[in-house]
């Protein structure tokens, strides 16, 4: 689990144990950015939603296919962060899609400059070049 901001943490695919550990660390909500069935062994969104809700955590599924981010994905991700009553743990296969959605949203909302996206990725150990490419392609 890597801290992106005061409100957001990212992680690779979560298991039931990871969700319980996240709750113990003060996470209030989970955002799953991974489409179901991406890998045969991954838990489904409905399985992880059930565990999160049983533990009293919010849960949102914003599935993103790598390289196919839309403005709708970004706004859904931002909405999930905004409605959470505390820190959010967003996950996908590696955490990169979650960090990408965050970075795009921050630039669109004027809280981050596009020039700050790559340094954020370097700090987190994820490649955010896709976020910069998305912003460039969408005239941001």
C-alpha positions as a Markdown table, in Angstrom:
| # | Residue | x | y | z |
|---|---|---|---|---|
| 1 | Unk | 0.0 | 0.0 | 0.0 |
| 2 | Unk | 1.5 | 3.3 | -1.2 |
| 3 | Unk | 0.3 | 6.7 | 0.0 |
| 4 | Unk | -0.5 | 9.1 | -2.8 |
| 5 | Unk | -2.1 | 11.8 | -0.8 |
| 6 | Unk | -3.7 | 12.4 | 2.6 |
| 7 | Unk | -6.9 | 10.8 | 1.2 |
| 8 | Unk | -5.6 | 8.2 | -1.3 |
| 9 | Unk | -3.5 | 5.0 | -1.1 |
| 10 | Unk | -2.9 | 2.7 | -4.0 |
| 11 | Unk | -2.2 | -1.1 | -4.1 |
| 12 | Unk | -2.1 | -4.0 | -6.4 |
| 13 | Unk | -5.0 | -6.5 | -6.5 |
| 14 | Unk | -6.6 | -6.9 | -3.1 |
| 15 | Unk | -7.5 | -10.2 | -1.4 |
| 16 | Unk | -9.9 | -10.6 | 1.5 |
| 17 | Unk | -7.0 | -10.4 | 3.9 |
| 18 | Unk | -5.8 | -7.2 | 2.3 |
| 19 | Unk | -9.2 | -5.6 | 2.8 |
| 20 | Unk | -9.2 | -6.6 | 6.5 |
| 21 | Unk | -5.7 | -5.2 | 6.9 |
| 22 | Unk | -6.7 | -2.0 | 5.2 |
| 23 | Unk | -9.6 | -1.5 | 7.6 |
| 24 | Unk | -7.2 | -2.0 | 10.5 |
| 25 | Unk | -5.0 | 0.8 | 9.1 |
| 26 | Unk | -7.9 | 3.2 | 9.0 |
| 27 | Unk | -9.0 | 2.9 | 5.4 |
| 28 | Unk | -12.7 | 3.9 | 5.0 |
| 29 | Unk | -13.4 | 2.9 | 1.4 |
| 30 | Unk | -12.1 | 0.7 | -1.4 |
| 31 | Unk | -12.0 | 1.7 | -5.1 |
| 32 | Unk | -11.5 | -1.3 | -7.5 |
| 33 | Unk | -10.2 | -0.2 | -10.9 |
| 34 | Unk | -9.7 | -3.7 | -12.3 |
| 35 | Unk | -12.3 | -5.3 | -14.6 |
| 36 | Unk | -13.5 | -8.7 | -13.5 |
| 37 | Unk | -11.9 | -11.6 | -15.2 |
| 38 | Unk | -8.6 | -9.8 | -16.1 |
| 39 | Unk | -6.8 | -12.8 | -14.6 |
| 40 | Unk | -8.4 | -16.1 | -13.7 |
| 41 | Unk | -7.2 | -16.0 | -10.1 |
| 42 | Unk | -8.3 | -12.5 | -9.1 |
| 43 | Unk | -11.3 | -12.1 | -6.8 |
| 44 | Unk | -14.4 | -10.7 | -8.4 |
| 45 | Unk | -15.6 | -7.2 | -7.6 |
| 46 | Unk | -18.8 | -8.6 | -6.0 |
| 47 | Unk | -16.7 | -10.9 | -3.7 |
| 48 | Unk | -14.5 | -8.0 | -2.6 |
| 49 | Unk | -17.6 | -5.6 | -2.3 |
| 50 | Unk | -19.2 | -8.2 | 0.0 |
| 51 | Unk | -16.1 | -8.4 | 2.2 |
| 52 | Unk | -15.7 | -4.6 | 2.3 |
| 53 | Unk | -19.3 | -3.9 | 3.1 |
| 54 | Unk | -19.3 | -6.6 | 5.8 |
| 55 | Unk | -16.4 | -4.7 | 7.4 |
| 56 | Unk | -18.3 | -1.4 | 7.1 |
| 57 | Unk | -16.1 | 0.0 | 4.3 |
| 58 | Unk | -17.4 | 1.9 | 1.3 |
| 59 | Unk | -16.8 | 0.1 | -2.1 |
| 60 | Unk | -16.8 | 1.4 | -5.6 |
| 61 | Unk | -16.0 | -0.4 | -8.8 |
| 62 | Unk | -14.6 | 1.7 | -11.7 |
| 63 | Unk | -13.2 | -0.9 | -14.0 |
| 64 | Unk | -10.6 | 0.4 | -16.4 |
| 65 | Unk | -9.0 | -1.6 | -19.3 |
| 66 | Unk | -5.3 | -0.6 | -19.5 |
| 67 | Unk | -4.9 | 2.2 | -22.0 |
| 68 | Unk | -8.6 | 2.9 | -22.3 |
| 69 | Unk | -9.3 | 5.6 | -19.7 |
| 70 | Unk | -12.3 | 7.8 | -20.4 |
| 71 | Unk | -13.3 | 11.1 | -18.8 |
| 72 | Unk | -16.2 | 9.1 | -17.2 |
| 73 | Unk | -13.7 | 6.8 | -15.4 |
| 74 | Unk | -11.9 | 9.9 | -14.1 |
| 75 | Unk | -15.0 | 11.6 | -12.8 |
| 76 | Unk | -16.3 | 8.3 | -11.3 |
| 77 | Unk | -13.0 | 7.9 | -9.5 |
| 78 | Unk | -13.0 | 11.5 | -8.2 |
| 79 | Unk | -16.6 | 11.1 | -7.0 |
| 80 | Unk | -15.7 | 7.9 | -5.1 |
| 81 | Unk | -12.8 | 9.8 | -3.4 |
| 82 | Unk | -15.1 | 12.8 | -2.6 |
| 83 | Unk | -17.8 | 10.7 | -1.0 |
| 84 | Unk | -15.5 | 8.6 | 1.2 |
| 85 | Unk | -15.6 | 9.4 | 4.9 |
| 86 | Unk | -11.9 | 8.9 | 5.3 |
| 87 | Unk | -8.8 | 7.5 | 3.5 |
| 88 | Unk | -9.4 | 5.5 | 0.3 |
| 89 | Unk | -7.5 | 2.5 | -1.0 |
| 90 | Unk | -7.7 | 2.2 | -4.8 |
| 91 | Unk | -6.4 | -0.9 | -6.5 |
| 92 | Unk | -5.8 | -2.5 | -9.8 |
| 93 | Unk | -3.3 | -5.1 | -11.0 |
| 94 | Unk | -0.2 | -2.9 | -10.0 |
| 95 | Unk | -1.7 | 0.4 | -8.7 |
| 96 | Unk | -0.8 | 2.2 | -11.9 |
| 97 | Unk | -4.3 | 2.6 | -13.3 |
| 98 | Unk | -5.5 | 3.9 | -9.9 |
| 99 | Unk | -2.7 | 6.4 | -9.7 |
| 100 | Unk | -3.3 | 7.4 | -13.3 |
| 101 | Unk | -7.0 | 8.2 | -12.7 |
| 102 | Unk | -6.0 | 10.2 | -9.6 |
| 103 | Unk | -3.3 | 12.2 | -11.5 |
| 104 | Unk | -5.6 | 13.0 | -14.4 |
| 105 | Unk | -8.3 | 14.2 | -12.1 |
| 106 | Unk | -6.0 | 16.3 | -10.1 |
| 107 | Unk | -4.7 | 18.1 | -13.2 |
| 108 | Unk | -8.3 | 18.5 | -14.6 |
| 109 | Unk | -9.4 | 20.1 | -11.3 |
| 110 | Unk | -6.3 | 22.4 | -11.2 |
| 111 | Unk | -4.8 | 20.9 | -8.0 |
| 112 | Unk | -1.8 | 19.6 | -9.9 |
| 113 | Unk | 0.2 | 20.8 | -12.8 |
| 114 | Unk | 0.8 | 18.4 | -15.7 |
| 115 | Unk | 4.5 | 18.8 | -15.1 |
| 116 | Unk | 4.0 | 17.3 | -11.6 |
| 117 | Unk | 2.5 | 14.0 | -12.8 |
| 118 | Unk | 5.8 | 12.2 | -13.7 |
| 119 | Unk | 7.5 | 13.2 | -10.5 |
| 120 | Unk | 4.5 | 11.8 | -8.6 |
| 121 | Unk | 4.8 | 8.5 | -10.5 |
| 122 | Unk | 8.5 | 8.4 | -9.7 |
| 123 | Unk | 7.8 | 8.9 | -6.0 |
| 124 | Unk | 5.2 | 6.1 | -6.1 |
| 125 | Unk | 7.3 | 3.8 | -8.3 |
| 126 | Unk | 4.6 | 3.7 | -11.0 |
| 127 | Unk | 4.7 | 4.8 | -14.6 |
| 128 | Unk | 2.4 | 7.7 | -15.1 |
| 129 | Unk | 3.3 | 8.4 | -18.7 |
| 130 | Unk | -0.1 | 7.2 | -19.7 |
| 131 | Unk | -1.7 | 10.0 | -17.6 |
| 132 | Unk | 0.5 | 12.6 | -19.4 |
| 133 | Unk | -0.4 | 11.0 | -22.8 |
| 134 | Unk | -4.1 | 11.1 | -21.9 |
| 135 | Unk | -3.9 | 14.8 | -20.8 |
| 136 | Unk | -2.0 | 15.7 | -24.1 |
| 137 | Unk | -4.6 | 13.8 | -26.2 |
| 138 | Unk | -7.4 | 15.6 | -24.4 |
| 139 | Unk | -5.9 | 19.0 | -24.8 |
| 140 | Unk | -5.0 | 19.5 | -21.1 |
